[in-house]
Amino acid sequence: MIGMKRYKEELDRFTLTQEEITKLKQAVRQESIKQQKFIPLRYVSYASIGVCMLLFLFLQMPKNEVDNGNDKHIVTQQEANIKQVQPIAYDTNYGGFGVIKDFEMMGKRTGTANQIKQLPVYEYQRIYDMRKGSLIEEDPTYYRNWMMEVKHRLGIQGEIQEDDLHGFYVENDEMKLDFSESGDMKIHIKKVIHEPKINIEKVKTIAQEYESIYQKLASITQPSYDLSVNFLGTPIVNVQNKEDQVSSFHVSLQKLINTNSYEVIITFVDKNNLTLVKAFDLLTYEEAEQRLLHGAYYYAFASGTFTQQDIIGYQLTYIGQEETSSFRPYYLPVYRFYVQKDTRLEMYDVIAVKEEGLQQLTKKTNWSYKEK
Amino acid sequence: MKKEEGMVCESMEDFIDRYANTIYRVLLQHMRNEADAQDVVQDTLIKIMKSHPCFDTIQKEKAWVLRVAINTCKDRWKYDKLRRHDELFDQYPQEEQQEWSILPYVMKLPQKYRDVIYLYYYEEYSVKEVAEILEKKEATILTWLRRARAKLKIMLEGSDWYEAL
């Protein structure tokens, strides 16, 4: 296969140094000595580990405890307003570099999120795990039936075909439907967009051309178009009814290789996969920004070196399991802060739900940060 | 180590010299992060030291080593919420990120596909051997290989900006 020679060459660059190998030998030797000479102590060790684990579990219960691994205090979201903490790297499926290449930088953004006092948190019914692969493989009947319904609503005549990559697909002269691994439907528009340069406003204009699709599939009669950027710097337009709080569609452009042409991709969110937990009170923008400046944020690919002056905008948005598994099984709102570093746009997310709300989301207990 | 006649049975130090980098690379493609891979190399070697059997060929020994390494990774995934920020990409010098490069794309594949790609293309095991190491059916390995190739093909044929995915 083309490129696999290169794969070997690239992986070959990663080698342990002689010093690292020597350390490994020492570690194994020490472990071996422990095995041979202190066998009775093993049982003491096991008992000690057991006691430590019980102690650790006990200490997990209160808010301020000591992490035995690095002796750094765990702080709550609220405490992160005043204490400098360690940011948390997103568990993400994306492996990109987060640089906008062919897109004009987004303009300075002014958020209006403070008008929103509460937003719902949802729980996923089907959890996407990038290490296990596609959700479509887990429940093909559900996805086939969903595609059948969409095909009918859009008047696509072709038969649904099976496909190793996307589970199923169906197409006609105008569009092709398939699935993402995380179970959302992708609508690929075959009419190609020819543009030398694309900016996010242009993506919005393009998204507005497909109102009939939003109406047919999600009964959206008064669409609102919310502009955003994903971890990779890809402009995304979120489409929803004005009164809806969660987007039904995400519109993006994929550049066709060696051209100035783009394919329009409309992602149809599988809202049946979301069960409402309840609406929670939100932090204000100012509270969220304070936490950001104290390091209480999630990031995917970012330098982590910025000042308040580098923040060019923010928005209140939801982070889906296609972007990260860090919040699963919950689908929850975050403040996404946009930071400009030279020609690079970086994104930093602060969970928007207040501390009291987070405490009710009991299936996820790792909301807290470690003090620096 | 239990020594039997005619069997490959070397000292642990020789063993580490022979396999440290092999274990490191399989863990690297599995964990996608150098720091975590280095941690698990040590765990794997200690596990091997505790139960290292002797094999009649180097090939069998290596296959066993790879299986232990992959299983140690799986155990680690289960019990440790690792920082899976893809630091591997950060290891590239900046100018090399501009080159045409396949490793970041392979690293974006689901873990089971990365294992298959690594064993098949890097270690050059046959489908049958990969199936034995991963304790799966050959048909499953063939399917995973086909899907992994298809995913890679789509990623590599994508746009400039999607090439960075």
PDB file of N, CA and C in Angstrom, chain A residues 267-323:
ATOM      1  N   THR A 267     -24.129  17.776   8.439  1.00  0.00           N
ATOM      2  CA  THR A 267     -24.219  16.700   9.433  1.00  0.00           C
ATOM      3  C   THR A 267     -25.565  16.798  10.134  1.00  0.00           C
ATOM      4  N   PHE A 268     -26.336  15.733  10.063  1.00  0.00           N
ATOM      5  CA  PHE A 268     -27.657  15.678  10.689  1.00  0.00           C
ATOM      6  C   PHE A 268     -27.484  14.979  12.036  1.00  0.00           C
ATOM      7  N   VAL A 269     -27.653  15.746  13.098  1.00  0.00           N
ATOM      8  CA  VAL A 269     -27.382  15.222  14.444  1.00  0.00           C
ATOM      9  C   VAL A 269     -28.453  14.209  14.855  1.00  0.00           C
ATOM     10  N   ASP A 270     -28.026  13.106  15.412  1.00  0.00           N
ATOM     11  CA  ASP A 270     -28.961  12.073  15.873  1.00  0.00           C
ATOM     12  C   ASP A 270     -29.498  12.455  17.251  1.00  0.00           C
ATOM     13  N   LYS A 271     -30.539  13.260  17.250  1.00  0.00           N
ATOM     14  CA  LYS A 271     -31.077  13.724  18.541  1.00  0.00           C
ATOM     15  C   LYS A 271     -31.798  12.611  19.297  1.00  0.00           C
ATOM     16  N   ASN A 272     -32.180  11.532  18.588  1.00  0.00           N
ATOM     17  CA  ASN A 272     -32.791  10.405  19.303  1.00  0.00           C
ATOM     18  C   ASN A 272     -31.805   9.751  20.254  1.00  0.00           C
ATOM     19  N   ASN A 273     -30.532  10.043  20.020  1.00  0.00           N
ATOM     20  CA  ASN A 273     -29.503   9.466  20.891  1.00  0.00           C
ATOM     21  C   ASN A 273     -29.333  10.280  22.174  1.00  0.00           C
ATOM     22  N   LEU A 274     -30.083  11.374  22.295  1.00  0.00           N
ATOM     23  CA  LEU A 274     -29.920  12.243  23.458  1.00  0.00           C
ATOM     24  C   LEU A 274     -31.147  12.183  24.361  1.00  0.00           C
ATOM     25  N   THR A 275     -30.923  11.931  25.616  1.00  0.00           N
ATOM     26  CA  THR A 275     -32.015  11.952  26.594  1.00  0.00           C
ATOM     27  C   THR A 275     -31.783  13.126  27.537  1.00  0.00           C
ATOM     28  N   LEU A 276     -32.817  13.929  27.722  1.00  0.00           N
ATOM     29  CA  LEU A 276     -32.678  15.111  28.584  1.00  0.00           C
ATOM     30  C   LEU A 276     -32.440  14.709  30.033  1.00  0.00           C
ATOM     31  N   VAL A 277     -31.416  15.275  30.636  1.00  0.00           N
ATOM     32  CA  VAL A 277     -31.214  15.109  32.082  1.00  0.00           C
ATOM     33  C   VAL A 277     -32.038  16.199  32.774  1.00  0.00           C
ATOM     34  N   LYS A 278     -31.675  17.436  32.582  1.00  0.00           N
ATOM     35  CA  LYS A 278     -32.464  18.592  33.023  1.00  0.00           C
ATOM     36  C   LYS A 278     -31.714  19.862  32.628  1.00  0.00           C
ATOM     37  N   ALA A 279     -32.355  20.999  32.807  1.00  0.00           N
ATOM     38  CA  ALA A 279     -31.674  22.273  32.535  1.00  0.00           C
ATOM     39  C   ALA A 279     -30.938  22.710  33.798  1.00  0.00           C
ATOM     40  N   PHE A 280     -29.740  23.235  33.594  1.00  0.00           N
ATOM     41  CA  PHE A 280     -28.909  23.646  34.728  1.00  0.00           C
ATOM     42  C   PHE A 280     -28.564  25.132  34.622  1.00  0.00           C
ATOM     43  N   ASP A 281     -28.353  25.731  35.784  1.00  0.00           N
ATOM     44  CA  ASP A 281     -27.891  27.122  35.808  1.00  0.00           C
ATOM     45  C   ASP A 281     -26.481  27.209  35.244  1.00  0.00           C
ATOM     46  N   LEU A 282     -26.213  28.314  34.554  1.00  0.00           N
ATOM     47  CA  LEU A 282     -24.923  28.478  33.885  1.00  0.00           C
ATOM     48  C   LEU A 282     -24.066  29.543  34.558  1.00  0.00           C
ATOM     49  N   LEU A 283     -22.775  29.398  34.404  1.00  0.00           N
ATOM     50  CA  LEU A 283     -21.853  30.460  34.794  1.00  0.00           C
ATOM     51  C   LEU A 283     -22.111  31.667  33.900  1.00  0.00           C
ATOM     52  N   THR A 284     -21.746  32.835  34.356  1.00  0.00           N
ATOM     53  CA  THR A 284     -21.753  33.991  33.466  1.00  0.00           C
ATOM     54  C   THR A 284     -20.451  33.956  32.655  1.00  0.00           C
ATOM     55  N   TYR A 285     -20.427  34.758  31.594  1.00  0.00           N
ATOM     56  CA  TYR A 285     -19.201  34.845  30.801  1.00  0.00           C
ATOM     57  C   TYR A 285     -18.023  35.274  31.675  1.00  0.00           C
ATOM     58  N   GLU A 286     -18.271  36.251  32.538  1.00  0.00           N
ATOM     59  CA  GLU A 286     -17.181  36.764  33.379  1.00  0.00           C
ATOM     60  C   GLU A 286     -16.636  35.675  34.301  1.00  0.00           C
ATOM     61  N   GLU A 287     -17.553  34.878  34.861  1.00  0.00           N
ATOM     62  CA  GLU A 287     -17.106  33.770  35.743  1.00  0.00           C
ATOM     63  C   GLU A 287     -16.290  32.754  34.950  1.00  0.00           C
ATOM     64  N   ALA A 288     -16.786  32.466  33.757  1.00  0.00           N
ATOM     65  CA  ALA A 288     -16.081  31.481  32.923  1.00  0.00           C
ATOM     66  C   ALA A 288     -14.706  32.012  32.528  1.00  0.00           C
ATOM     67  N   GLU A 289     -14.632  33.284  32.202  1.00  0.00           N
ATOM     68  CA  GLU A 289     -13.353  33.857  31.791  1.00  0.00           C
ATOM     69  C   GLU A 289     -12.342  33.831  32.948  1.00  0.00           C
ATOM     70  N   GLN A 290     -12.838  34.078  34.156  1.00  0.00           N
ATOM     71  CA  GLN A 290     -11.950  34.005  35.324  1.00  0.00           C
ATOM     72  C   GLN A 290     -11.345  32.605  35.441  1.00  0.00           C
ATOM     73  N   ARG A 291     -12.195  31.606  35.231  1.00  0.00           N
ATOM     74  CA  ARG A 291     -11.700  30.227  35.324  1.00  0.00           C
ATOM     75  C   ARG A 291     -10.692  29.942  34.219  1.00  0.00           C
ATOM     76  N   LEU A 292     -11.005  30.445  33.045  1.00  0.00           N
ATOM     77  CA  LEU A 292     -10.074  30.272  31.918  1.00  0.00           C
ATOM     78  C   LEU A 292      -8.701  30.828  32.281  1.00  0.00           C
ATOM     79  N   LEU A 293      -8.707  32.041  32.820  1.00  0.00           N
ATOM     80  CA  LEU A 293      -7.433  32.708  33.112  1.00  0.00           C
ATOM     81  C   LEU A 293      -6.683  32.033  34.261  1.00  0.00           C
ATOM     82  N   HIS A 294      -7.394  31.222  35.047  1.00  0.00           N
ATOM     83  CA  HIS A 294      -6.723  30.473  36.114  1.00  0.00           C
ATOM     84  C   HIS A 294      -6.377  29.043  35.674  1.00  0.00           C
ATOM     85  N   GLY A 295      -6.585  28.757  34.392  1.00  0.00           N
ATOM     86  CA  GLY A 295      -6.180  27.442  33.868  1.00  0.00           C
ATOM     87  C   GLY A 295      -7.260  26.385  33.922  1.00  0.00           C
ATOM     88  N   ALA A 296      -8.465  26.741  34.380  1.00  0.00           N
ATOM     89  CA  ALA A 296      -9.529  25.737  34.522  1.00  0.00           C
ATOM     90  C   ALA A 296     -10.267  25.561  33.200  1.00  0.00           C
ATOM     91  N   TYR A 297      -9.570  24.976  32.241  1.00  0.00           N
ATOM     92  CA  TYR A 297     -10.177  24.785  30.920  1.00  0.00           C
ATOM     93  C   TYR A 297      -9.753  23.446  30.334  1.00  0.00           C
ATOM     94  N   TYR A 298     -10.507  23.035  29.328  1.00  0.00           N
ATOM     95  CA  TYR A 298     -10.166  21.870  28.514  1.00  0.00           C
ATOM     96  C   TYR A 298      -9.597  22.383  27.194  1.00  0.00           C
ATOM     97  N   TYR A 299      -8.676  21.642  26.631  1.00  0.00           N
ATOM     98  CA  TYR A 299      -8.117  22.047  25.344  1.00  0.00           C
ATOM     99  C   TYR A 299      -7.790  20.800  24.534  1.00  0.00           C
ATOM    100  N   ALA A 300      -7.707  20.967  23.226  1.00  0.00           N
ATOM    101  CA  ALA A 300      -7.334  19.839  22.376  1.00  0.00           C
ATOM    102  C   ALA A 300      -5.922  20.056  21.839  1.00  0.00           C
ATOM    103  N   PHE A 301      -5.762  21.070  21.041  1.00  0.00           N
ATOM    104  CA  PHE A 301      -4.439  21.373  20.496  1.00  0.00           C
ATOM    105  C   PHE A 301      -4.223  22.867  20.648  1.00  0.00           C
ATOM    106  N   ALA A 302      -3.544  23.249  21.676  1.00  0.00           N
ATOM    107  CA  ALA A 302      -3.379  24.664  21.943  1.00  0.00           C
ATOM    108  C   ALA A 302      -2.115  24.872  22.754  1.00  0.00           C
ATOM    109  N   SER A 303      -1.578  26.080  22.670  1.00  0.00           N
ATOM    110  CA  SER A 303      -0.304  26.361  23.321  1.00  0.00           C
ATOM    111  C   SER A 303      -0.439  26.551  24.826  1.00  0.00           C
ATOM    112  N   GLY A 304      -1.611  27.035  25.266  1.00  0.00           N
ATOM    113  CA  GLY A 304      -1.817  27.293  26.692  1.00  0.00           C
ATOM    114  C   GLY A 304      -1.138  28.564  27.161  1.00  0.00           C
ATOM    115  N   THR A 305      -0.522  29.288  26.242  1.00  0.00           N
ATOM    116  CA  THR A 305       0.126  30.544  26.630  1.00  0.00           C
ATOM    117  C   THR A 305      -0.652  31.704  26.016  1.00  0.00           C
ATOM    118  N   PHE A 306      -1.448  32.351  26.819  1.00  0.00           N
ATOM    119  CA  PHE A 306      -2.224  33.471  26.303  1.00  0.00           C
ATOM    120  C   PHE A 306      -2.552  34.408  27.456  1.00  0.00           C
ATOM    121  N   THR A 307      -2.930  35.611  27.104  1.00  0.00           N
ATOM    122  CA  THR A 307      -3.367  36.574  28.114  1.00  0.00           C
ATOM    123  C   THR A 307      -4.798  36.967  27.779  1.00  0.00           C
ATOM    124  N   GLN A 308      -5.383  37.740  28.643  1.00  0.00           N
ATOM    125  CA  GLN A 308      -6.770  38.178  28.419  1.00  0.00           C
ATOM    126  C   GLN A 308      -6.895  38.936  27.107  1.00  0.00           C
ATOM    127  N   GLN A 309      -5.812  39.659  26.734  1.00  0.00           N
ATOM    128  CA  GLN A 309      -5.856  40.463  25.508  1.00  0.00           C
ATOM    129  C   GLN A 309      -5.892  39.585  24.252  1.00  0.00           C
ATOM    130  N   ASP A 310      -5.430  38.348  24.358  1.00  0.00           N
ATOM    131  CA  ASP A 310      -5.427  37.456  23.186  1.00  0.00           C
ATOM    132  C   ASP A 310      -6.806  36.871  22.890  1.00  0.00           C
ATOM    133  N   ILE A 311      -7.736  36.991  23.829  1.00  0.00           N
ATOM    134  CA  ILE A 311      -9.076  36.419  23.626  1.00  0.00           C
ATOM    135  C   ILE A 311      -9.821  37.300  22.632  1.00  0.00           C
ATOM    136  N   ILE A 312     -10.168  36.719  21.477  1.00  0.00           N
ATOM    137  CA  ILE A 312     -10.842  37.535  20.462  1.00  0.00           C
ATOM    138  C   ILE A 312     -12.344  37.274  20.459  1.00  0.00           C
ATOM    139  N   GLY A 313     -12.803  36.322  21.213  1.00  0.00           N
ATOM    140  CA  GLY A 313     -14.238  36.091  21.256  1.00  0.00           C
ATOM    141  C   GLY A 313     -14.579  34.830  22.012  1.00  0.00           C
ATOM    142  N   TYR A 314     -15.864  34.615  22.169  1.00  0.00           N
ATOM    143  CA  TYR A 314     -16.307  33.414  22.857  1.00  0.00           C
ATOM    144  C   TYR A 314     -17.701  33.073  22.393  1.00  0.00           C
ATOM    145  N   GLN A 315     -18.122  31.860  22.684  1.00  0.00           N
ATOM    146  CA  GLN A 315     -19.518  31.503  22.458  1.00  0.00           C
ATOM    147  C   GLN A 315     -19.906  30.389  23.409  1.00  0.00           C
ATOM    148  N   LEU A 316     -21.194  30.287  23.600  1.00  0.00           N
ATOM    149  CA  LEU A 316     -21.730  29.203  24.412  1.00  0.00           C
ATOM    150  C   LEU A 316     -22.137  28.118  23.434  1.00  0.00           C
ATOM    151  N   THR A 317     -21.587  26.935  23.587  1.00  0.00           N
ATOM    152  CA  THR A 317     -21.856  25.892  22.603  1.00  0.00           C
ATOM    153  C   THR A 317     -21.846  24.531  23.274  1.00  0.00           C
ATOM    154  N   TYR A 318     -22.247  23.511  22.525  1.00  0.00           N
ATOM    155  CA  TYR A 318     -22.225  22.145  23.043  1.00  0.00           C
ATOM    156  C   TYR A 318     -21.060  21.383  22.416  1.00  0.00           C
ATOM    157  N   ILE A 319     -20.481  20.486  23.192  1.00  0.00           N
ATOM    158  CA  ILE A 319     -19.387  19.662  22.683  1.00  0.00           C
ATOM    159  C   ILE A 319     -19.893  18.235  22.561  1.00  0.00           C
ATOM    160  N   GLY A 320     -19.880  17.722  21.341  1.00  0.00           N
ATOM    161  CA  GLY A 320     -20.429  16.389  21.086  1.00  0.00           C
ATOM    162  C   GLY A 320     -19.385  15.299  21.225  1.00  0.00           C
ATOM    163  N   GLN A 321     -19.876  14.061  21.245  1.00  0.00           N
ATOM    164  CA  GLN A 321     -18.945  12.943  21.438  1.00  0.00           C
ATOM    165  C   GLN A 321     -18.118  12.672  20.178  1.00  0.00           C
ATOM    166  N   GLU A 322     -18.501  13.281  19.049  1.00  0.00           N
ATOM    167  CA  GLU A 322     -17.643  13.150  17.870  1.00  0.00           C
ATOM    168  C   GLU A 322     -16.343  13.929  18.095  1.00  0.00           C
ATOM    169  N   GLU A 323     -16.442  15.038  18.841  1.00  0.00           N
ATOM    170  CA  GLU A 323     -15.250  15.843  19.103  1.00  0.00           C
ATOM    171  C   GLU A 323     -14.447  15.294  20.271  1.00  0.00           C
TER     172      GLU A 323
END
